[in-house]
Short mmCIF file of C-alpha atoms (C1' of nucleotides) in Angstrom, two decimals:
data_model
loop_
_atom_site.label_atom_id
_atom_site.label_comp_id
_atom_site.label_asym_id
_atom_site.label_seq_id
_atom_site.Cartn_x
_atom_site.Cartn_y
_atom_site.Cartn_z
CA UNK A 1 33.52 187.65 130.47
CA UNK A 2 35.32 190.05 132.73
CA UNK A 3 35.77 189.08 136.34
CA UNK A 4 35.81 191.84 138.88
CA UNK A 5 36.89 191.04 142.40
CA UNK A 6 36.03 193.23 145.33
CA UNK A 7 34.86 196.04 143.10
CA UNK A 8 33.60 199.09 144.89
CA UNK A 9 30.08 200.20 144.18
CA UNK A 10 31.46 203.12 142.18
CA UNK A 11 33.51 200.81 139.96
CA UNK A 12 30.63 198.41 139.52
CA UNK A 13 28.20 201.07 138.33
CA UNK A 14 30.86 202.62 136.12
CA UNK A 15 31.75 199.27 134.60
CA UNK A 16 28.15 198.32 133.97
CA UNK A 17 27.40 201.53 132.12
CA UNK A 18 30.63 201.43 130.14
CA UNK A 19 29.91 197.86 129.12
CA UNK A 20 26.47 198.76 127.84
CA UNK A 21 27.84 201.69 125.87
CA UNK A 22 30.77 199.81 124.41
CA UNK A 23 28.68 196.78 123.52
CA UNK A 24 26.27 198.96 121.58
CA UNK A 25 23.36 198.07 123.83
CA UNK A 26 23.14 201.79 124.55
CA UNK A 27 24.00 203.46 121.22
CA UNK A 28 25.06 207.10 120.86
CA UNK A 29 22.15 209.36 121.72
CA UNK A 30 20.56 206.83 124.07
CA UNK A 31 19.39 208.30 127.34
CA UNK A 32 21.04 206.94 130.44
CA UNK A 33 18.90 206.45 133.56
CA UNK A 34 18.58 209.56 135.70
CA UNK A 35 20.78 209.83 138.74
CA UNK A 36 17.86 209.09 141.06
CA UNK A 37 16.89 206.00 139.06
CA UNK A 38 20.46 204.73 138.99
CA UNK A 39 20.64 205.31 142.72
CA UNK A 40 17.45 203.30 143.15
CA UNK A 41 18.68 200.50 140.84
CA UNK A 42 21.89 200.07 142.79
CA UNK A 43 20.35 200.95 146.12
CA UNK A 44 22.80 203.76 146.73
CA UNK A 45 22.68 207.49 147.25
CA UNK A 46 22.38 209.98 144.44
CA UNK A 47 25.88 211.32 145.20
CA UNK A 48 27.38 207.98 144.24
CA UNK A 49 25.47 207.85 140.97
CA UNK A 50 26.38 211.48 140.35
CA UNK A 51 30.08 210.84 140.76
CA UNK A 52 29.96 207.95 138.31
CA UNK A 53 28.13 209.96 135.67
CA UNK A 54 30.37 212.96 136.24
CA UNK A 55 33.40 210.79 135.61
CA UNK A 56 31.87 209.29 132.47
CA UNK A 57 31.19 212.79 131.23
CA UNK A 58 34.77 213.88 131.89
CA UNK A 59 36.10 210.94 129.94
CA UNK A 60 33.86 211.92 127.05
CA UNK A 61 31.70 208.82 126.96
CA UNK A 62 28.48 210.61 127.85
CA UNK A 63 27.04 214.11 127.65
CA UNK A 64 24.99 215.65 130.41
CA UNK A 65 22.26 218.25 129.97
CA UNK A 66 20.38 219.80 132.80
CA UNK A 67 16.72 219.02 132.94
CA UNK A 68 17.04 216.61 129.96
CA UNK A 69 19.28 213.93 131.38
CA UNK A 70 22.48 212.16 130.35
CA UNK A 71 23.06 210.73 126.90
CA UNK A 72 25.63 208.46 125.28
CA UNK A 73 27.92 210.78 123.31
CA UNK A 74 28.70 210.52 119.61
CA UNK A 75 32.24 209.26 119.26
CA UNK A 76 33.98 212.13 117.49
CA UNK A 77 37.65 212.15 116.72
CA UNK A 78 39.42 208.95 117.63
CA UNK A 79 41.51 210.40 120.39
CA UNK A 80 44.18 208.20 121.83
CA UNK A 81 46.82 208.52 124.47
CA UNK A 82 50.29 208.66 123.05
CA UNK A 83 53.02 207.68 125.49
CA UNK A 84 56.32 209.22 124.48
CA UNK A 85 58.95 207.56 126.60
CA UNK A 86 62.36 208.94 127.34
CA UNK A 87 64.75 207.80 124.66
CA UNK A 88 67.01 206.07 127.15
CA UNK A 89 64.11 204.00 128.50
CA UNK A 90 63.02 203.25 124.97
CA UNK A 91 66.41 201.91 123.98
CA UNK A 92 66.75 199.88 127.13
CA UNK A 93 63.33 198.31 126.59
CA UNK A 94 64.83 196.94 123.36
CA UNK A 95 67.53 195.32 125.52
CA UNK A 96 70.24 197.47 124.00
CA UNK A 97 72.75 199.60 125.82
CA UNK A 98 72.14 203.32 125.64
CA UNK A 99 74.53 206.19 125.19
CA UNK A 100 74.48 209.63 123.68
CA UNK A 101 76.97 211.83 121.92
CA UNK A 102 76.83 215.61 121.88
CA UNK A 103 77.67 216.44 118.31
CA UNK A 104 77.41 220.22 118.50
CA UNK A 105 76.63 222.79 121.14
CA UNK A 106 76.55 226.55 120.70
CA UNK A 107 75.09 229.66 122.23
CA UNK A 108 73.79 232.55 120.17
CA UNK A 109 71.33 235.41 120.14
CA UNK A 110 68.05 234.15 118.74
CA UNK A 111 67.71 234.67 115.02
CA UNK A 112 64.39 234.86 113.19
CA UNK A 113 64.09 231.10 112.81
CA UNK A 114 64.88 230.52 116.48
CA UNK A 115 62.27 233.04 117.53
CA UNK A 116 59.64 231.30 115.49
CA UNK A 117 60.53 227.86 116.78
CA UNK A 118 60.38 228.97 120.41
CA UNK A 119 57.62 231.54 119.95
CA UNK A 120 59.89 234.18 121.42
CA UNK A 121 58.84 237.79 121.04
CA UNK A 122 61.92 239.62 122.25
CA UNK A 123 65.54 239.06 121.42
CA UNK A 124 67.09 236.51 123.76
CA UNK A 125 69.90 234.00 123.97
CA UNK A 126 69.36 230.42 122.99
CA UNK A 127 71.37 227.25 123.27
CA UNK A 128 71.50 225.04 120.17
CA UNK A 129 72.39 221.41 120.75
CA UNK A 130 72.67 218.55 118.31
CA UNK A 131 73.07 215.13 119.80
CA UNK A 132 72.86 211.55 118.72
CA UNK A 133 71.26 208.84 120.80
CA UNK A 134 72.82 205.44 120.32
CA UNK A 135 71.36 201.98 120.78
CA UNK A 136 74.32 199.66 121.15
CA UNK A 137 76.87 200.94 118.63
CA UNK A 138 74.34 202.22 116.10
CA UNK A 139 72.63 205.62 115.95
CA UNK A 140 69.04 205.41 117.14
CA UNK A 141 67.76 208.94 117.02
CA UNK A 142 68.93 212.43 116.11
CA UNK A 143 68.06 215.24 118.49
CA UNK A 144 68.20 218.89 117.42
CA UNK A 145 67.29 221.10 120.31
CA UNK A 146 66.91 224.77 121.09
CA UNK A 147 66.76 225.89 124.71
CA UNK A 148 65.60 229.35 125.74
CA UNK A 149 68.22 230.70 128.13
CA UNK A 150 65.84 233.39 129.32
CA UNK A 151 63.64 230.68 130.84
CA UNK A 152 66.35 228.17 131.77
CA UNK A 153 69.59 230.13 132.42
CA UNK A 154 71.15 227.17 134.26
CA UNK A 155 71.43 225.36 130.93
CA UNK A 156 74.34 227.54 129.87
CA UNK A 157 76.64 225.94 132.44
CA UNK A 158 75.69 222.41 131.40
CA UNK A 159 77.70 220.46 128.84
CA UNK A 160 75.16 217.60 128.56
CA UNK A 161 78.02 215.13 128.30
CA UNK A 162 76.77 212.85 131.07
CA UNK A 163 73.06 213.66 130.98
CA UNK A 164 71.14 214.11 127.74
CA UNK A 165 69.40 217.47 127.30
CA UNK A 166 65.95 215.86 127.43
CA UNK A 167 66.61 214.11 130.73
CA UNK A 168 68.27 217.18 132.18
CA UNK A 169 65.35 219.41 131.27
CA UNK A 170 62.80 216.92 132.58
CA UNK A 171 64.48 217.09 135.98
CA UNK A 172 64.81 220.85 135.85
CA UNK A 173 61.44 221.87 134.46
CA UNK A 174 58.95 219.20 135.43
CA UNK A 175 55.29 219.08 134.43
CA UNK A 176 55.29 221.68 131.73
CA UNK A 177 52.88 221.82 128.82
CA UNK A 178 53.95 220.41 125.49
CA UNK A 179 52.84 220.18 121.89
CA UNK A 180 54.05 217.39 119.67
CA UNK A 181 53.95 217.44 115.90
CA UNK A 182 54.54 214.13 114.21
CA UNK A 183 55.42 213.87 110.55
CA UNK A 184 57.43 211.88 108.03
CA UNK A 185 60.36 213.26 106.05
CA UNK A 186 63.06 211.92 103.81
CA UNK A 187 66.48 212.05 105.34
CA UNK A 188 68.63 214.79 103.90
CA UNK A 189 72.35 214.35 103.31
CA UNK A 190 73.54 215.62 106.68
CA UNK A 191 70.91 213.73 108.65
CA UNK A 192 71.71 210.56 106.73
CA UNK A 193 75.37 210.79 107.70
CA UNK A 194 74.63 211.43 111.36
CA UNK A 195 72.18 208.52 111.57
CA UNK A 196 74.23 206.23 109.35
CA UNK A 197 71.41 205.61 106.91
CA UNK A 198 71.00 206.11 103.21
CA UNK A 199 70.00 209.54 101.99
CA UNK A 200 66.27 209.63 101.29
CA UNK A 201 65.32 207.07 103.91
CA UNK A 202 61.89 207.78 105.40
CA UNK A 203 62.18 209.08 108.95
CA UNK A 204 59.64 209.65 111.67
CA UNK A 205 60.00 213.16 113.05
CA UNK A 206 58.64 214.40 116.35
CA UNK A 207 58.82 218.14 116.91
CA UNK A 208 58.04 219.02 120.48
CA UNK A 209 57.70 222.45 121.98
CA UNK A 210 57.53 222.89 125.71
CA UNK A 211 56.34 225.76 127.85
CA UNK A 212 56.51 226.49 131.54
CA UNK A 213 54.59 229.30 133.22
CA UNK A 214 57.78 231.35 133.01
CA UNK A 215 57.81 231.16 129.22
CA UNK A 216 58.98 228.94 126.36
CA UNK A 217 61.44 226.29 127.51
CA UNK A 218 62.61 224.28 124.56
CA UNK A 219 61.90 223.15 121.05
CA UNK A 220 63.21 219.78 119.97
CA UNK A 221 63.21 217.84 116.74
CA UNK A 222 63.68 214.09 117.10
CA UNK A 223 64.41 212.17 113.92
CA UNK A 224 64.05 208.38 113.93
CA UNK A 225 64.90 206.18 110.97
CA UNK A 226 61.45 204.96 109.95
CA UNK A 227 62.24 201.28 109.72
CA UNK A 228 63.61 201.20 113.25
CA UNK A 229 60.89 202.88 115.18
CA UNK A 230 57.15 203.39 115.62
CA UNK A 231 54.94 205.21 118.06
CA UNK A 232 52.00 203.48 119.68
CA UNK A 233 48.87 205.23 120.84
CA UNK A 234 46.05 203.37 122.52
CA UNK A 235 42.47 204.19 123.19
CA UNK A 236 40.10 202.46 125.57
CA UNK A 237 36.64 203.84 126.20
CA UNK A 238 37.02 203.61 129.95
CA UNK A 239 40.19 205.66 130.17
CA UNK A 240 43.39 203.73 130.84
CA UNK A 241 44.39 200.92 128.56
CA UNK B 1 48.29 236.10 134.71
CA UNK B 2 45.31 233.85 134.32
CA UNK B 3 41.91 235.28 135.02
CA UNK B 4 39.28 232.95 136.36
CA UNK B 5 35.71 234.12 136.47
CA UNK B 6 33.14 232.55 138.70
CA UNK B 7 35.35 229.59 139.46
CA UNK B 8 33.87 227.00 141.78
CA UNK B 9 35.72 226.19 144.94
CA UNK B 10 36.73 222.87 143.44
CA UNK B 11 38.25 224.54 140.39
CA UNK B 12 40.01 227.15 142.49
CA UNK B 13 41.71 224.62 144.73
CA UNK B 14 42.60 222.46 141.74
CA UNK B 15 44.01 225.40 139.83
CA UNK B 16 46.05 226.63 142.77
CA UNK B 17 47.68 223.25 143.32
CA UNK B 18 48.31 222.67 139.62
CA UNK B 19 49.91 226.11 139.34
CA UNK B 20 52.26 225.39 142.19
CA UNK B 21 53.26 222.06 140.70
CA UNK B 22 53.70 223.36 137.17
CA UNK B 23 55.65 226.40 138.29
CA UNK B 24 58.09 224.21 140.16
CA UNK B 25 57.22 225.79 143.51
CA UNK B 26 56.25 222.27 144.57
CA UNK B 27 58.81 220.00 142.86
CA UNK B 28 58.37 216.26 142.35
CA UNK B 29 58.42 214.51 145.71
CA UNK B 30 57.09 217.51 147.61
CA UNK B 31 54.34 216.71 150.09
CA UNK B 32 51.02 218.37 149.44
CA UNK B 33 49.02 219.56 152.45
CA UNK B 34 46.83 216.90 154.04
CA UNK B 35 43.18 216.89 153.14
CA UNK B 36 42.21 218.30 156.51
CA UNK B 37 44.74 221.13 156.19
CA UNK B 38 43.63 221.98 152.68
CA UNK B 39 40.06 221.99 153.93
CA UNK B 40 41.06 224.38 156.69
CA UNK B 41 43.03 226.61 154.27
CA UNK B 42 40.08 226.99 151.95
CA UNK B 43 37.51 226.85 154.69
CA UNK B 44 35.72 223.92 153.12
CA UNK B 45 34.88 220.34 154.02
CA UNK B 46 37.32 217.47 153.69
CA UNK B 47 35.15 215.91 150.96
CA UNK B 48 35.82 218.85 148.69
CA UNK B 49 39.56 218.68 149.25
CA UNK B 50 39.43 214.92 148.80
CA UNK B 51 37.71 215.21 145.42
CA UNK B 52 40.33 217.66 144.20
CA UNK B 53 43.24 215.46 145.27
CA UNK B 54 41.54 212.36 143.89
CA UNK B 55 41.22 214.06 140.53
CA UNK B 56 44.84 215.21 140.57
CA UNK B 57 45.88 211.65 141.32
CA UNK B 58 43.79 210.29 138.44
CA UNK B 59 45.39 212.73 136.05
CA UNK B 60 48.80 211.56 137.24
CA UNK B 61 50.04 214.83 138.69
CA UNK B 62 50.25 213.57 142.26
CA UNK B 63 50.61 210.26 144.07
CA UNK B 64 48.68 209.40 147.18
CA UNK B 65 49.82 207.07 149.95
CA UNK B 66 47.74 206.17 152.94
CA UNK B 67 49.04 207.41 156.23
CA UNK B 68 51.92 209.26 154.50
CA UNK B 69 50.05 211.86 152.52
CA UNK B 70 50.03 213.08 148.91
CA UNK B 71 53.13 213.88 146.91
CA UNK B 72 53.91 215.56 143.63
CA UNK B 73 54.62 212.73 141.17
CA UNK B 74 57.78 212.29 139.10
CA UNK B 75 56.93 213.05 135.49
CA UNK B 76 57.61 209.79 133.69
CA UNK B 77 56.84 209.39 130.01
CA UNK B 78 55.70 212.50 128.22
CA UNK B 79 52.18 211.32 127.51
CA UNK B 80 50.07 213.41 125.23
CA UNK B 81 46.61 213.19 123.81
CA UNK B 82 46.62 212.48 120.12
CA UNK B 83 43.48 213.61 118.34
CA UNK B 84 42.96 211.59 115.19
CA UNK B 85 40.24 213.36 113.29
CA UNK B 86 38.05 211.82 110.64
CA UNK B 87 39.69 212.32 107.29
CA UNK B 88 36.74 214.20 105.89
CA UNK B 89 36.83 216.72 108.74
CA UNK B 90 40.57 217.01 108.36
CA UNK B 91 40.33 217.86 104.66
CA UNK B 92 37.53 220.32 105.23
CA UNK B 93 39.52 222.09 107.94
CA UNK B 94 42.07 222.80 105.20
CA UNK B 95 39.23 224.49 103.25
CA UNK B 96 39.35 221.88 100.55
CA UNK B 97 36.47 219.85 99.19
CA UNK B 98 36.46 216.22 100.24
CA UNK B 99 35.64 213.12 98.27
CA UNK B 100 36.67 209.50 98.26
CA UNK B 101 37.08 206.83 95.63
CA UNK B 102 36.74 203.10 96.28
CA UNK B 103 39.62 201.67 94.33
CA UNK B 104 39.12 197.99 95.16
CA UNK B 105 36.71 195.95 97.22
CA UNK B 106 36.72 192.20 97.65
CA UNK B 107 35.54 189.51 99.99
CA UNK B 108 37.61 186.46 100.84
CA UNK B 109 38.26 183.85 103.47
CA UNK B 110 40.92 185.15 105.82
CA UNK B 111 44.41 184.08 104.81
CA UNK B 112 47.34 183.91 107.20
CA UNK B 113 48.24 187.59 106.82
CA UNK B 114 44.64 188.66 107.36
CA UNK B 115 44.40 186.56 110.50
CA UNK B 116 47.47 188.19 111.91
CA UNK B 117 46.33 191.70 111.10
CA UNK B 118 42.94 191.18 112.73
CA UNK B 119 44.13 188.82 115.45
CA UNK B 120 41.61 186.25 114.29
CA UNK B 121 41.95 182.74 115.61
CA UNK B 122 39.45 180.83 113.49
CA UNK B 123 38.89 180.97 109.78
CA UNK B 124 36.44 183.69 108.87
CA UNK B 125 35.45 185.95 106.01
CA UNK B 126 36.96 189.38 105.63
CA UNK B 127 36.27 192.37 103.44
CA UNK B 128 39.31 194.04 101.88
CA UNK B 129 38.86 197.63 100.77
CA UNK B 130 41.30 200.04 99.20
CA UNK B 131 40.17 203.59 98.92
CA UNK B 132 41.63 206.98 98.21
CA UNK B 133 40.61 210.11 100.05
CA UNK B 134 40.83 213.23 97.96
CA UNK B 135 41.36 216.85 98.97
CA UNK B 136 40.14 218.90 96.06
CA UNK B 137 41.33 217.03 92.97
CA UNK B 138 44.48 215.59 94.56
CA UNK B 139 44.91 212.38 96.54
CA UNK B 140 45.21 213.09 100.25
CA UNK B 141 45.42 209.71 101.89
CA UNK B 142 45.42 206.04 100.99
CA UNK B 143 43.26 203.72 103.07
CA UNK B 144 43.82 199.96 103.03
CA UNK B 145 41.25 198.32 105.23
CA UNK B 146 40.27 194.86 106.41
CA UNK B 147 36.88 194.33 108.03
CA UNK B 148 36.00 191.18 109.95
CA UNK B 149 32.65 190.00 108.61
CA UNK B 150 32.19 187.74 111.61
CA UNK B 151 31.93 190.83 113.81
CA UNK B 152 30.31 193.22 111.34
CA UNK B 153 28.26 191.12 108.87
CA UNK B 154 26.31 194.17 107.66
CA UNK B 155 29.45 195.43 105.96
CA UNK B 156 29.06 192.85 103.18
CA UNK B 157 26.00 194.64 101.81
CA UNK B 158 27.71 198.01 101.80
CA UNK B 159 29.50 199.35 98.74
CA UNK B 160 31.06 202.36 100.56
CA UNK B 161 30.47 204.50 97.49
CA UNK B 162 28.66 207.26 99.34
CA UNK B 163 30.08 206.79 102.84
CA UNK B 164 33.72 206.01 103.47
CA UNK B 165 34.45 202.79 105.39
CA UNK B 166 35.81 204.71 108.36
CA UNK B 167 32.75 206.87 108.75
CA UNK B 168 30.43 203.94 108.18
CA UNK B 169 32.15 201.85 110.84
CA UNK B 170 32.22 204.74 113.33
CA UNK B 171 28.43 204.95 113.06
CA UNK B 172 27.99 201.19 113.19
CA UNK B 173 30.43 200.18 115.92
CA UNK B 174 30.72 203.08 118.32
CA UNK B 175 33.08 203.41 121.25
CA UNK B 176 35.34 200.50 120.55
CA UNK B 177 38.91 200.15 121.74
CA UNK B 178 41.70 200.94 119.34
CA UNK B 179 45.45 200.73 119.00
CA UNK B 180 47.33 203.03 116.69
CA UNK B 181 50.80 202.43 115.39
CA UNK B 182 52.49 205.39 113.75
CA UNK B 183 55.54 205.02 111.58
CA UNK B 184 57.29 206.41 108.54
CA UNK B 185 57.85 204.47 105.33
CA UNK B 186 59.02 205.18 101.82
CA UNK B 187 56.28 204.97 99.25
CA UNK B 188 56.47 201.85 97.13
CA UNK B 189 55.68 201.85 93.43
CA UNK B 190 51.97 201.01 93.76
CA UNK B 191 51.37 203.43 96.61
CA UNK B 192 53.18 206.16 94.71
CA UNK B 193 50.87 205.75 91.74
CA UNK B 194 47.73 205.76 93.87
CA UNK B 195 48.77 208.88 95.78
CA UNK B 196 50.28 210.60 92.72
CA UNK B 197 53.65 211.08 94.36
CA UNK B 198 57.15 210.05 93.46
CA UNK B 199 58.29 206.59 94.43
CA UNK B 200 60.35 206.74 97.61
CA UNK B 201 58.58 209.76 99.07
CA UNK B 202 58.45 209.61 102.87
CA UNK B 203 54.94 208.84 104.08
CA UNK B 204 53.35 208.92 107.49
CA UNK B 205 51.57 205.65 108.18
CA UNK B 206 48.92 205.07 110.83
CA UNK B 207 47.95 201.46 111.37
CA UNK B 208 44.88 201.20 113.52
CA UNK B 209 43.26 198.09 114.88
CA UNK B 210 39.83 198.24 116.45
CA UNK B 211 38.01 195.85 118.72
CA UNK B 212 34.48 195.66 120.03
CA UNK B 213 33.40 193.30 122.81
CA UNK B 214 32.12 190.99 120.06
CA UNK B 215 35.63 190.62 118.63
CA UNK B 216 38.02 192.25 116.18
CA UNK B 217 36.33 194.81 113.99
CA UNK B 218 38.79 196.21 111.54
CA UNK B 219 42.41 196.88 110.76
CA UNK B 220 43.28 199.90 108.68
CA UNK B 221 46.45 201.32 107.24
CA UNK B 222 46.35 205.01 106.40
CA UNK B 223 49.20 206.35 104.29
CA UNK B 224 49.73 210.11 104.08
CA UNK B 225 52.34 211.77 101.90
CA UNK B 226 54.70 213.13 104.54
CA UNK B 227 55.04 216.63 103.20
CA UNK B 228 51.28 217.12 103.20
CA UNK B 229 50.37 216.01 106.65
CA UNK B 230 51.29 215.92 110.32
CA UNK B 231 49.69 214.67 113.50
CA UNK B 232 49.46 216.89 116.54
CA UNK B 233 49.44 215.66 120.10
CA UNK B 234 49.15 218.01 123.02
CA UNK B 235 49.82 217.68 126.69
CA UNK B 236 48.71 219.99 129.47
CA UNK B 237 49.29 219.02 133.08
CA UNK B 238 45.73 219.78 134.06
CA UNK B 239 44.12 217.51 131.52
CA UNK B 240 42.51 219.15 128.49
CA UNK B 241 44.50 221.52 126.32
"C1'" DC C 1 68.37 194.19 170.33
"C1'" DC C 2 64.53 192.66 167.93
"C1'" DG C 3 60.16 191.36 166.70
"C1'" DA C 4 55.02 191.25 167.70
"C1'" DC C 5 51.32 194.06 168.46
"C1'" DC C 6 48.50 198.05 168.56
"C1'" DA C 7 47.18 202.87 168.45
"C1'" DT C 8 47.34 206.60 165.36
"C1'" DT C 9 46.76 208.93 161.21
"C1'" DA C 10 45.68 209.82 156.51
"C1'" DT C 11 43.28 208.33 152.73
"C1'" DG C 12 39.05 205.69 150.47
"C1'" DT C 13 34.30 205.14 149.98
"C1'" DA C 14 29.63 205.97 150.81
"C1'" DT C 15 25.39 208.33 152.84
"C1'" DA C 16 22.01 211.89 153.66
"C1'" DT C 17 21.11 216.44 152.98
"C1'" DA C 18 20.85 221.14 151.20
"C1'" DC C 19 20.62 224.57 148.01
"C1'" DA C 20 22.02 226.56 143.34
"C1'" DT C 21 21.47 226.45 138.41
"C1'" DT C 22 19.12 225.86 134.18
"C1'" DA C 23 16.62 223.85 130.48
"C1'" DT C 24 12.06 222.42 129.42
"C1'" DC C 25 7.19 222.40 129.50
"C1'" DA C 26 2.67 223.75 130.38
"C1'" DC C 27 -0.36 227.35 131.12
"C1'" DC C 28 -2.38 231.66 130.45
"C1'" DA C 29 -3.07 236.13 128.53
"C1'" DA C 30 -2.69 239.48 124.59
"C1'" DT D 1 -1.28 231.93 117.36
"C1'" DT D 2 2.13 234.10 119.92
"C1'" DG D 3 4.80 235.26 123.71
"C1'" DG D 4 5.87 235.59 128.40
"C1'" DT D 5 5.96 233.45 132.97
"C1'" DG D 6 6.45 230.41 136.43
"C1'" DA D 7 6.53 225.53 138.06
"C1'" DT D 8 9.26 221.51 137.53
"C1'" DA D 9 12.76 218.31 136.83
"C1'" DA D 10 17.34 217.25 136.28
"C1'" DT D 11 22.08 218.17 137.06
"C1'" DG D 12 25.97 220.86 139.82
"C1'" DT D 13 28.25 221.81 143.96
"C1'" DA D 14 29.13 221.62 148.66
"C1'" DT D 15 28.61 220.05 153.67
"C1'" DA D 16 28.75 217.05 157.66
"C1'" DT D 17 29.19 212.57 158.94
"C1'" DA D 18 30.43 207.70 159.27
"C1'" DC D 19 33.05 203.82 158.89
"C1'" DA D 20 36.64 201.07 156.24
"C1'" DT D 21 41.47 200.43 155.05
"C1'" DA D 22 46.20 200.56 155.26
"C1'" DA D 23 50.70 202.06 156.47
"C1'" DT D 24 53.50 204.15 160.06
"C1'" DG D 25 55.62 204.38 164.33
"C1'" DG D 26 56.02 203.50 168.98
"C1'" DT D 27 55.68 200.37 172.93
"C1'" DC D 28 56.39 196.40 175.31
"C1'" DG D 29 57.90 191.88 176.17
"C1'" DG D 30 61.14 188.28 175.15
#
DNA sequence: CCGACCATTATGTATATACATTATCACCAA
DNA sequence: TTGGTGATAATGTATATACATAATGGTCGG
């Protein structure tokens, strides 16, 4: 049994409804009491009931239809929140010391492959950086990054010796949109050497592309040896978990 | 330039603030106008401004402190929404015909490994199912699943020949909490045979555990040949994307 | 100089009210 | 039976108001 101390009315109503949905007492398709009825049940105003139901609808737990009422939604795709931490924080949470090594860094005019990775239309300069993130003395993750100098010209002056490109960009271009693609690949010869693993080892690969309103920012490929790392994504009907 | 038709006042204020945060015009730490000022700017009531800021705070874009005001938050972990579709839908979105084959199905008293996977404390019966999801004529994904019969006794009567275990459970136990663990592994000999791939091929593995209020429901391990599949997780500052 | 106290200020929650929007349903006429 | 038409019922959005809560900052006394 969950104990709620000092819950506001809003939280109490929200919790009660969530509990009934999650427990199966109100299965998908079941009609939830109308706002006016809820208001009467809890002896509150309709606005309060409305805000609760609006929030439930935003979190996807219920669907609302004018004139018909509110209904428990069909759970569709299992959608979960994936927290991708900064690599430095990740390493430190393993109680290992973090460092990074810039293995290669070059500027060039974008070739066809670069344009596709960054979704660039016109010709532009890009910065190509390869760097290795270390946990203790061992390689932890390989980072292969492309930065669009049209969007982030300040990057050209940066060596990334003291700050890793990811951290630097996060400070420079906060709150941009991103798309992550997660897959598994076998380590090729060059990757195997850089990560100090055997060729063919299964690796978890995250390819992230980031945009700001000014245009494409960066495209990064993070390669983790599969036996050393896993991503965790959680889902809780209420929202946070 | 984004064109907004018929936007409500709420959406307009929200969009304006988001735009200024995302563009960097208001960097992390910057103080957002007080509710009363916002209300004056947009010629609306404080309640409307309050709802907008409350929503921005819930989505993590701003932080609110009593007496001090509201501030643009520091972007911490890149958190993204991972949409894990049902396998059938996933296959069909590739324009391939879907089918599944139940390869093994057995009931037993939970052994030590089972108890750990399901986080069971007492001894209980479990159902162990291995099934292969096919896209066209080729294996697409291997599913190794454990179902707690204490929580879902109806599963014992089900053969899962016509409905896959995942789909069946989604209908039976809606809106439960889940934790997904994503990693990369090399295919072992048995997995390689079942998926018709070479031994050692890199595979993407999703291990999902699901709970209902009544207790642990199921633990499933989905193995995808790495070159045939990827997960996509998106992040947009506003919320949906 | 320093700490206790208190007024101020901004957010947090809730109410009562108003009007807009939109499916649905029932009724009525062709 | 069919099709339109308008009343109705539910949600959607916004306002004005009230009081609670909590942190800040200044004042005053020791």
